[in-house]
PDB file of C-alpha atoms and ligand atoms in Angstrom:
ATOM      1  CA  UNK A 961      -4.944  45.989 -14.218  1.00  0.00           C
ATOM      2  CA  UNK A 962      -6.979  47.164 -17.150  1.00  0.00           C
ATOM      3  CA  UNK A 963     -10.570  48.252 -17.121  1.00  0.00           C
ATOM      4  CA  UNK A 964     -12.723  47.477 -20.094  1.00  0.00           C
ATOM      5  CA  UNK A 965     -15.268  50.090 -21.092  1.00  0.00           C
ATOM      6  CA  UNK A 966     -17.368  47.379 -22.649  1.00  0.00           C
ATOM      7  CA  UNK A 967     -19.169  44.814 -20.545  1.00  0.00           C
ATOM      8  CA  UNK A 968     -20.979  42.368 -22.788  1.00  0.00           C
ATOM      9  CA  UNK A 969     -23.597  40.270 -21.039  1.00  0.00           C
ATOM     10  CA  UNK A 970     -23.627  36.545 -21.672  1.00  0.00           C
ATOM     11  CA  UNK A 971     -25.532  33.548 -20.587  1.00  0.00           C
ATOM     12  CA  UNK A 972     -28.183  35.084 -18.381  1.00  0.00           C
ATOM     13  CA  UNK A 973     -30.908  35.683 -20.954  1.00  0.00           C
ATOM     14  CA  UNK A 974     -33.347  32.828 -21.356  1.00  0.00           C
ATOM     15  CA  UNK A 975     -33.294  31.589 -24.923  1.00  0.00           C
ATOM     16  CA  UNK A 976     -36.463  30.985 -26.881  1.00  0.00           C
ATOM     17  CA  UNK A 977     -36.951  27.525 -28.388  1.00  0.00           C
ATOM     18  CA  UNK A 978     -36.056  28.874 -31.844  1.00  0.00           C
ATOM     19  CA  UNK A 979     -32.907  30.525 -30.508  1.00  0.00           C
ATOM     20  CA  UNK A 980     -31.927  27.299 -28.737  1.00  0.00           C
ATOM     21  CA  UNK A 981     -32.370  25.315 -31.957  1.00  0.00           C
ATOM     22  CA  UNK A 982     -30.186  27.800 -33.841  1.00  0.00           C
ATOM     23  CA  UNK A 983     -27.528  27.740 -31.128  1.00  0.00           C
ATOM     24  CA  UNK A 984     -27.396  23.924 -30.988  1.00  0.00           C
ATOM     25  CA  UNK A 985     -27.307  23.598 -34.792  1.00  0.00           C
ATOM     26  CA  UNK A 986     -24.399  26.036 -34.866  1.00  0.00           C
ATOM     27  CA  UNK A 987     -22.479  24.361 -32.034  1.00  0.00           C
ATOM     28  CA  UNK A 988     -22.720  20.830 -33.441  1.00  0.00           C
ATOM     29  CA  UNK A 989     -22.137  21.766 -37.100  1.00  0.00           C
ATOM     30  CA  UNK A 990     -18.776  20.747 -38.532  1.00  0.00           C
ATOM     31  CA  UNK A 991     -15.835  19.676 -36.356  1.00  0.00           C
ATOM     32  CA  UNK A 992     -16.260  18.817 -32.700  1.00  0.00           C
ATOM     33  CA  UNK A 993     -16.934  21.986 -30.697  1.00  0.00           C
ATOM     34  CA  UNK A 994     -14.307  23.159 -28.219  1.00  0.00           C
ATOM     35  CA  UNK A 995     -14.808  22.649 -24.500  1.00  0.00           C
ATOM     36  CA  UNK A 996     -15.250  26.013 -22.823  1.00  0.00           C
ATOM     37  CA  UNK A 997     -13.164  26.646 -19.732  1.00  0.00           C
ATOM     38  CA  UNK A 998     -13.460  28.374 -16.367  1.00  0.00           C
ATOM     39  CA  UNK A 999     -14.047  32.072 -16.842  1.00  0.00           C
ATOM     40  CA  UNK A1000     -16.763  31.595 -19.454  1.00  0.00           C
ATOM     41  CA  UNK A1001     -20.069  32.753 -17.960  1.00  0.00           C
ATOM     42  CA  UNK A1002     -22.011  29.827 -19.426  1.00  0.00           C
ATOM     43  CA  UNK A1003     -20.303  27.661 -16.786  1.00  0.00           C
ATOM     44  CA  UNK A1004     -21.633  29.925 -14.040  1.00  0.00           C
ATOM     45  CA  UNK A1005     -25.217  30.205 -15.232  1.00  0.00           C
ATOM     46  CA  UNK A1006     -27.881  27.632 -14.327  1.00  0.00           C
ATOM     47  CA  UNK A1007     -28.773  25.808 -17.513  1.00  0.00           C
ATOM     48  CA  UNK A1008     -32.315  25.891 -18.867  1.00  0.00           C
ATOM     49  CA  UNK A1009     -34.683  23.002 -18.323  1.00  0.00           C
ATOM     50  CA  UNK A1010     -35.135  20.889 -21.444  1.00  0.00           C
ATOM     51  CA  UNK A1011     -38.827  21.190 -22.293  1.00  0.00           C
ATOM     52  CA  UNK A1012     -38.871  20.068 -25.895  1.00  0.00           C
ATOM     53  CA  UNK A1013     -37.007  22.994 -27.450  1.00  0.00           C
ATOM     54  CA  UNK A1014     -35.184  20.477 -29.684  1.00  0.00           C
ATOM     55  CA  UNK A1015     -37.000  17.807 -31.675  1.00  0.00           C
ATOM     56  CA  UNK A1016     -35.967  14.155 -31.251  1.00  0.00           C
ATOM     57  CA  UNK A1017     -33.560  14.280 -34.189  1.00  0.00           C
ATOM     58  CA  UNK A1018     -31.701  17.369 -32.990  1.00  0.00           C
ATOM     59  CA  UNK A1019     -31.659  16.154 -29.389  1.00  0.00           C
ATOM     60  CA  UNK A1020     -30.143  12.891 -30.601  1.00  0.00           C
ATOM     61  CA  UNK A1021     -27.518  14.711 -32.649  1.00  0.00           C
ATOM     62  CA  UNK A1022     -26.628  16.960 -29.703  1.00  0.00           C
ATOM     63  CA  UNK A1023     -26.188  13.959 -27.393  1.00  0.00           C
ATOM     64  CA  UNK A1024     -24.088  12.140 -30.011  1.00  0.00           C
ATOM     65  CA  UNK A1025     -21.904  15.233 -30.363  1.00  0.00           C
ATOM     66  CA  UNK A1026     -21.492  15.498 -26.591  1.00  0.00           C
ATOM     67  CA  UNK A1027     -20.497  11.831 -26.444  1.00  0.00           C
ATOM     68  CA  UNK A1028     -17.878  12.378 -29.152  1.00  0.00           C
ATOM     69  CA  UNK A1029     -16.475  15.434 -27.368  1.00  0.00           C
ATOM     70  CA  UNK A1030     -16.314  13.447 -24.115  1.00  0.00           C
ATOM     71  CA  UNK A1031     -14.487  10.574 -25.817  1.00  0.00           C
ATOM     72  CA  UNK A1032     -12.067  12.854 -27.631  1.00  0.00           C
ATOM     73  CA  UNK A1033     -11.125  14.824 -24.513  1.00  0.00           C
ATOM     74  CA  UNK A1034     -10.969  12.101 -23.067  1.00  0.00           C
ATOM     75  CA  UNK A1035     -13.325  12.366 -20.126  1.00  0.00           C
ATOM     76  CA  UNK A1036     -15.991  10.402 -18.262  1.00  0.00           C
ATOM     77  CA  UNK A1037     -18.710  13.046 -18.272  1.00  0.00           C
ATOM     78  CA  UNK A1038     -19.736  16.205 -20.095  1.00  0.00           C
ATOM     79  CA  UNK A1039     -22.497  18.729 -19.435  1.00  0.00           C
ATOM     80  CA  UNK A1040     -24.213  20.918 -22.037  1.00  0.00           C
ATOM     81  CA  UNK A1041     -22.720  24.193 -20.740  1.00  0.00           C
ATOM     82  CA  UNK A1042     -19.244  22.780 -21.357  1.00  0.00           C
ATOM     83  CA  UNK A1043     -19.876  23.118 -25.086  1.00  0.00           C
ATOM     84  CA  UNK A1044     -21.715  26.405 -24.509  1.00  0.00           C
ATOM     85  CA  UNK A1045     -25.171  24.827 -24.788  1.00  0.00           C
ATOM     86  CA  UNK A1046     -27.166  26.112 -21.789  1.00  0.00           C
ATOM     87  CA  UNK A1047     -29.470  23.091 -21.537  1.00  0.00           C
ATOM     88  CA  UNK A1048     -29.858  20.660 -18.633  1.00  0.00           C
ATOM     89  CA  UNK A1049     -28.353  17.694 -20.472  1.00  0.00           C
ATOM     90  CA  UNK A1050     -25.293  15.639 -19.495  1.00  0.00           C
ATOM     91  CA  UNK A1051     -23.588  12.501 -20.752  1.00  0.00           C
ATOM     92  CA  UNK A1052     -21.620   9.969 -18.689  1.00  0.00           C
ATOM     93  CA  UNK A1053     -19.490   6.960 -19.575  1.00  0.00           C
ATOM     94  CA  UNK A1054     -16.567   5.358 -17.767  1.00  0.00           C
ATOM     95  CA  UNK A1055     -14.511   2.290 -18.590  1.00  0.00           C
ATOM     96  CA  UNK A1056     -13.575   1.951 -14.920  1.00  0.00           C
ATOM     97  CA  UNK A1057     -10.128   2.116 -13.334  1.00  0.00           C
ATOM     98  CA  UNK A1058      -7.387   0.096 -15.008  1.00  0.00           C
ATOM     99  CA  UNK A1059      -5.795  -0.781 -11.674  1.00  0.00           C
ATOM    100  CA  UNK A1060      -7.636  -3.256  -9.425  1.00  0.00           C
ATOM    101  CA  UNK A1061      -6.557  -1.598  -6.159  1.00  0.00           C
ATOM    102  CA  UNK A1062      -7.655   1.810  -7.415  1.00  0.00           C
ATOM    103  CA  UNK A1063     -10.939   0.397  -8.709  1.00  0.00           C
ATOM    104  CA  UNK A1064     -11.665  -1.205  -5.323  1.00  0.00           C
ATOM    105  CA  UNK A1065     -10.700   1.810  -3.193  1.00  0.00           C
ATOM    106  CA  UNK A1066     -12.695   4.249  -5.319  1.00  0.00           C
ATOM    107  CA  UNK A1067     -15.589   1.920  -6.195  1.00  0.00           C
ATOM    108  CA  UNK A1068     -14.789   2.715  -9.805  1.00  0.00           C
ATOM    109  CA  UNK A1069     -16.739   0.178 -11.800  1.00  0.00           C
ATOM    110  CA  UNK A1070     -17.505   0.642 -15.496  1.00  0.00           C
ATOM    111  CA  UNK A1071     -20.459   2.913 -16.212  1.00  0.00           C
ATOM    112  CA  UNK A1072     -22.145   2.282 -19.571  1.00  0.00           C
ATOM    113  CA  UNK A1073     -23.017   5.342 -21.641  1.00  0.00           C
ATOM    114  CA  UNK A1074     -25.875   7.241 -20.039  1.00  0.00           C
ATOM    115  CA  UNK A1075     -27.538  10.503 -21.060  1.00  0.00           C
ATOM    116  CA  UNK A1076     -29.327  12.545 -18.403  1.00  0.00           C
ATOM    117  CA  UNK A1077     -31.976  15.122 -19.257  1.00  0.00           C
ATOM    118  CA  UNK A1078     -33.040  17.506 -16.475  1.00  0.00           C
ATOM    119  CA  UNK A1079     -31.173  15.553 -13.773  1.00  0.00           C
ATOM    120  CA  UNK A1080     -31.265  16.227 -10.065  1.00  0.00           C
ATOM    121  CA  UNK A1081     -29.816  14.175  -7.233  1.00  0.00           C
ATOM    122  CA  UNK A1082     -30.011  13.702  -3.512  1.00  0.00           C
ATOM    123  CA  UNK A1083     -27.857  11.755  -1.097  1.00  0.00           C
ATOM    124  CA  UNK A1084     -28.609   8.056  -0.693  1.00  0.00           C
ATOM    125  CA  UNK A1085     -27.321   7.293   2.799  1.00  0.00           C
ATOM    126  CA  UNK A1086     -24.833   9.248   4.900  1.00  0.00           C
ATOM    127  CA  UNK A1087     -21.542   7.910   3.523  1.00  0.00           C
ATOM    128  CA  UNK A1088     -19.135  10.415   2.042  1.00  0.00           C
ATOM    129  CA  UNK A1089     -16.086   9.776  -0.145  1.00  0.00           C
ATOM    130  CA  UNK A1090     -13.097  12.072  -0.721  1.00  0.00           C
ATOM    131  CA  UNK A1091     -11.026  11.584  -3.867  1.00  0.00           C
ATOM    132  CA  UNK A1092      -9.164  13.595  -6.448  1.00  0.00           C
ATOM    133  CA  UNK A1093     -11.162  14.631  -9.474  1.00  0.00           C
ATOM    134  CA  UNK A1094     -10.613  16.940 -12.406  1.00  0.00           C
ATOM    135  CA  UNK A1095     -12.733  18.809 -14.916  1.00  0.00           C
ATOM    136  CA  UNK A1096     -12.362  19.236 -18.658  1.00  0.00           C
ATOM    137  CA  UNK A1097     -13.297  22.886 -18.142  1.00  0.00           C
ATOM    138  CA  UNK A1098     -10.482  23.411 -15.607  1.00  0.00           C
ATOM    139  CA  UNK A1099      -7.565  21.873 -17.499  1.00  0.00           C
ATOM    140  CA  UNK A1100      -4.254  21.208 -15.826  1.00  0.00           C
ATOM    141  CA  UNK A1101      -5.421  20.675 -12.253  1.00  0.00           C
ATOM    142  CA  UNK A1102      -7.021  18.137  -9.938  1.00  0.00           C
ATOM    143  CA  UNK A1103      -8.348  18.546  -6.430  1.00  0.00           C
ATOM    144  CA  UNK A1104      -9.981  16.465  -3.738  1.00  0.00           C
ATOM    145  CA  UNK A1105     -13.753  16.773  -3.429  1.00  0.00           C
ATOM    146  CA  UNK A1106     -15.764  15.164  -0.662  1.00  0.00           C
ATOM    147  CA  UNK A1107     -18.995  13.871  -2.199  1.00  0.00           C
ATOM    148  CA  UNK A1108     -21.860  11.552  -1.376  1.00  0.00           C
ATOM    149  CA  UNK A1109     -20.807   7.935  -1.850  1.00  0.00           C
ATOM    150  CA  UNK A1110     -24.233   7.191  -3.309  1.00  0.00           C
ATOM    151  CA  UNK A1111     -26.961   9.374  -4.769  1.00  0.00           C
ATOM    152  CA  UNK A1112     -30.494   8.906  -5.987  1.00  0.00           C
ATOM    153  CA  UNK A1113     -30.713  10.633  -9.335  1.00  0.00           C
ATOM    154  CA  UNK A1114     -33.956  11.606 -11.002  1.00  0.00           C
ATOM    155  CA  UNK A1115     -33.841  12.438 -14.689  1.00  0.00           C
ATOM    156  CA  UNK A1116     -35.484  11.886 -18.028  1.00  0.00           C
ATOM    157  CA  UNK A1117     -33.962   9.599 -20.634  1.00  0.00           C
ATOM    158  CA  UNK A1118     -33.582  11.022 -24.144  1.00  0.00           C
ATOM    159  CA  UNK A1119     -36.605   8.931 -25.211  1.00  0.00           C
ATOM    160  CA  UNK A1120     -38.714  10.789 -22.643  1.00  0.00           C
ATOM    161  CA  UNK A1121     -38.923   8.081 -19.977  1.00  0.00           C
ATOM    162  CA  UNK A1122     -38.711   9.436 -16.424  1.00  0.00           C
ATOM    163  CA  UNK A1123     -36.177   7.547 -14.335  1.00  0.00           C
ATOM    164  CA  UNK A1124     -35.024   7.373 -10.729  1.00  0.00           C
ATOM    165  CA  UNK A1125     -31.815   5.438 -10.212  1.00  0.00           C
ATOM    166  CA  UNK A1126     -29.253   4.905  -7.465  1.00  0.00           C
ATOM    167  CA  UNK A1127     -25.639   5.530  -8.457  1.00  0.00           C
ATOM    168  CA  UNK A1128     -22.829   4.412  -6.145  1.00  0.00           C
ATOM    169  CA  UNK A1129     -19.110   4.995  -5.963  1.00  0.00           C
ATOM    170  CA  UNK A1130     -17.369   6.636  -8.908  1.00  0.00           C
ATOM    171  CA  UNK A1131     -20.510   6.756 -11.074  1.00  0.00           C
ATOM    172  CA  UNK A1132     -22.177   8.701  -8.228  1.00  0.00           C
ATOM    173  CA  UNK A1133     -19.246  11.129  -8.274  1.00  0.00           C
ATOM    174  CA  UNK A1134     -19.679  11.656 -12.003  1.00  0.00           C
ATOM    175  CA  UNK A1135     -23.433  12.243 -11.635  1.00  0.00           C
ATOM    176  CA  UNK A1136     -22.827  14.844  -8.910  1.00  0.00           C
ATOM    177  CA  UNK A1137     -20.061  16.595 -10.871  1.00  0.00           C
ATOM    178  CA  UNK A1138     -22.096  16.814 -14.087  1.00  0.00           C
ATOM    179  CA  UNK A1139     -25.367  17.802 -12.411  1.00  0.00           C
ATOM    180  CA  UNK A1140     -23.485  20.524 -10.537  1.00  0.00           C
ATOM    181  CA  UNK A1141     -22.354  21.889 -13.921  1.00  0.00           C
ATOM    182  CA  UNK A1142     -26.022  22.304 -14.868  1.00  0.00           C
ATOM    183  CA  UNK A1143     -26.483  24.455 -11.770  1.00  0.00           C
ATOM    184  CA  UNK A1144     -23.570  26.744 -12.627  1.00  0.00           C
ATOM    185  CA  UNK A1145     -21.248  25.059 -10.154  1.00  0.00           C
ATOM    186  CA  UNK A1146     -17.661  23.883 -10.729  1.00  0.00           C
ATOM    187  CA  UNK A1147     -15.963  21.161  -8.714  1.00  0.00           C
ATOM    188  CA  UNK A1148     -13.531  23.732  -7.333  1.00  0.00           C
ATOM    189  CA  UNK A1149     -16.448  25.319  -5.466  1.00  0.00           C
ATOM    190  CA  UNK A1150     -16.620  22.150  -3.362  1.00  0.00           C
ATOM    191  CA  UNK A1151     -12.935  21.164  -3.389  1.00  0.00           C
ATOM    192  CA  UNK A1152     -10.516  21.022  -0.490  1.00  0.00           C
ATOM    193  CA  UNK A1153      -8.358  23.754  -1.987  1.00  0.00           C
ATOM    194  CA  UNK A1154      -5.159  22.757  -0.202  1.00  0.00           C
ATOM    195  CA  UNK A1155      -5.315  19.503  -2.169  1.00  0.00           C
ATOM    196  CA  UNK A1156      -5.132  21.389  -5.498  1.00  0.00           C
ATOM    197  CA  UNK A1157      -2.466  19.736  -7.643  1.00  0.00           C
ATOM    198  CA  UNK A1158      -1.187  20.653 -11.063  1.00  0.00           C
ATOM    199  CA  UNK A1159      -1.169  17.650 -13.379  1.00  0.00           C
ATOM    200  CA  UNK A1160       2.633  17.610 -13.389  1.00  0.00           C
ATOM    201  CA  UNK A1161       2.617  17.138  -9.601  1.00  0.00           C
ATOM    202  CA  UNK A1162      -0.406  14.910  -9.359  1.00  0.00           C
ATOM    203  CA  UNK A1163       1.479  11.717 -10.175  1.00  0.00           C
ATOM    204  CA  UNK A1164       2.816  11.684  -6.644  1.00  0.00           C
ATOM    205  CA  UNK A1165      -0.756  11.348  -5.355  1.00  0.00           C
ATOM    206  CA  UNK A1166      -1.781   8.445  -7.553  1.00  0.00           C
ATOM    207  CA  UNK A1167      -2.306   6.096  -4.590  1.00  0.00           C
ATOM    208  CA  UNK A1168      -5.755   4.461  -4.355  1.00  0.00           C
ATOM    209  CA  UNK A1169      -6.784   6.801  -1.498  1.00  0.00           C
ATOM    210  CA  UNK A1170      -5.949  10.412  -0.634  1.00  0.00           C
ATOM    211  CA  UNK A1171      -4.273   9.735   2.741  1.00  0.00           C
ATOM    212  CA  UNK A1172      -0.729  10.420   1.564  1.00  0.00           C
ATOM    213  CA  UNK A1173      -1.846  13.578  -0.197  1.00  0.00           C
ATOM    214  CA  UNK A1174      -3.700  14.629   2.952  1.00  0.00           C
ATOM    215  CA  UNK A1175      -0.505  14.321   4.980  1.00  0.00           C
ATOM    216  CA  UNK A1176       1.720  15.851   2.336  1.00  0.00           C
ATOM    217  CA  UNK A1177      -0.431  18.858   1.521  1.00  0.00           C
ATOM    218  CA  UNK A1178      -2.199  19.397   4.834  1.00  0.00           C
ATOM    219  CA  UNK A1179      -5.884  19.217   3.979  1.00  0.00           C
TER     220      UNK A1179
HETATM  221 ZN1  LIG B2193     -16.487  19.270 -15.171  1.00  0.00          ZN
END
């Protein structure tokens, strides 16, 4: 074990609007920015509320960049902190499951591209759903997370319109996962850790539900 004599502080200082503009311009300039991974403090720091720090043009360019990063990964959701932008902004988009049985078991219907600004959610009903999920910021692993089957999300659209919307099934899972990112929370914080599977092992648990994995791994 080594002990560093230098402990730089990251992520906790609130950025001014000017500093946020500079940071975003830097992050989205040039090639697609890298996705930061677990261990980076930006993923453990609650993101700042968006309160107009970026003008419409820069906000639009940030969201377009996030969408491109999500597509390139590829993933079905991305939160600002995952590209080291500590703003409460997330993007979602899912083509749905390719397999009909998987789509039915997981309620994984296509989710058109959606951008959430300052999202929050609460359970809609008591139903819970446990499925494997992964995170672009925790590459190489997947784990089972029990989440609300449906949530009522409140957020602002990029054009400034306040919205409350019910998400169900897999889209609800994505909303919860991405909103958690904005609160400094990773899916592993909520996961059934005995379900943790490296990608090279996860193929054996590709069934529509997690029952075989539950028996095989004991969670
Ligand atoms: Zn994630």
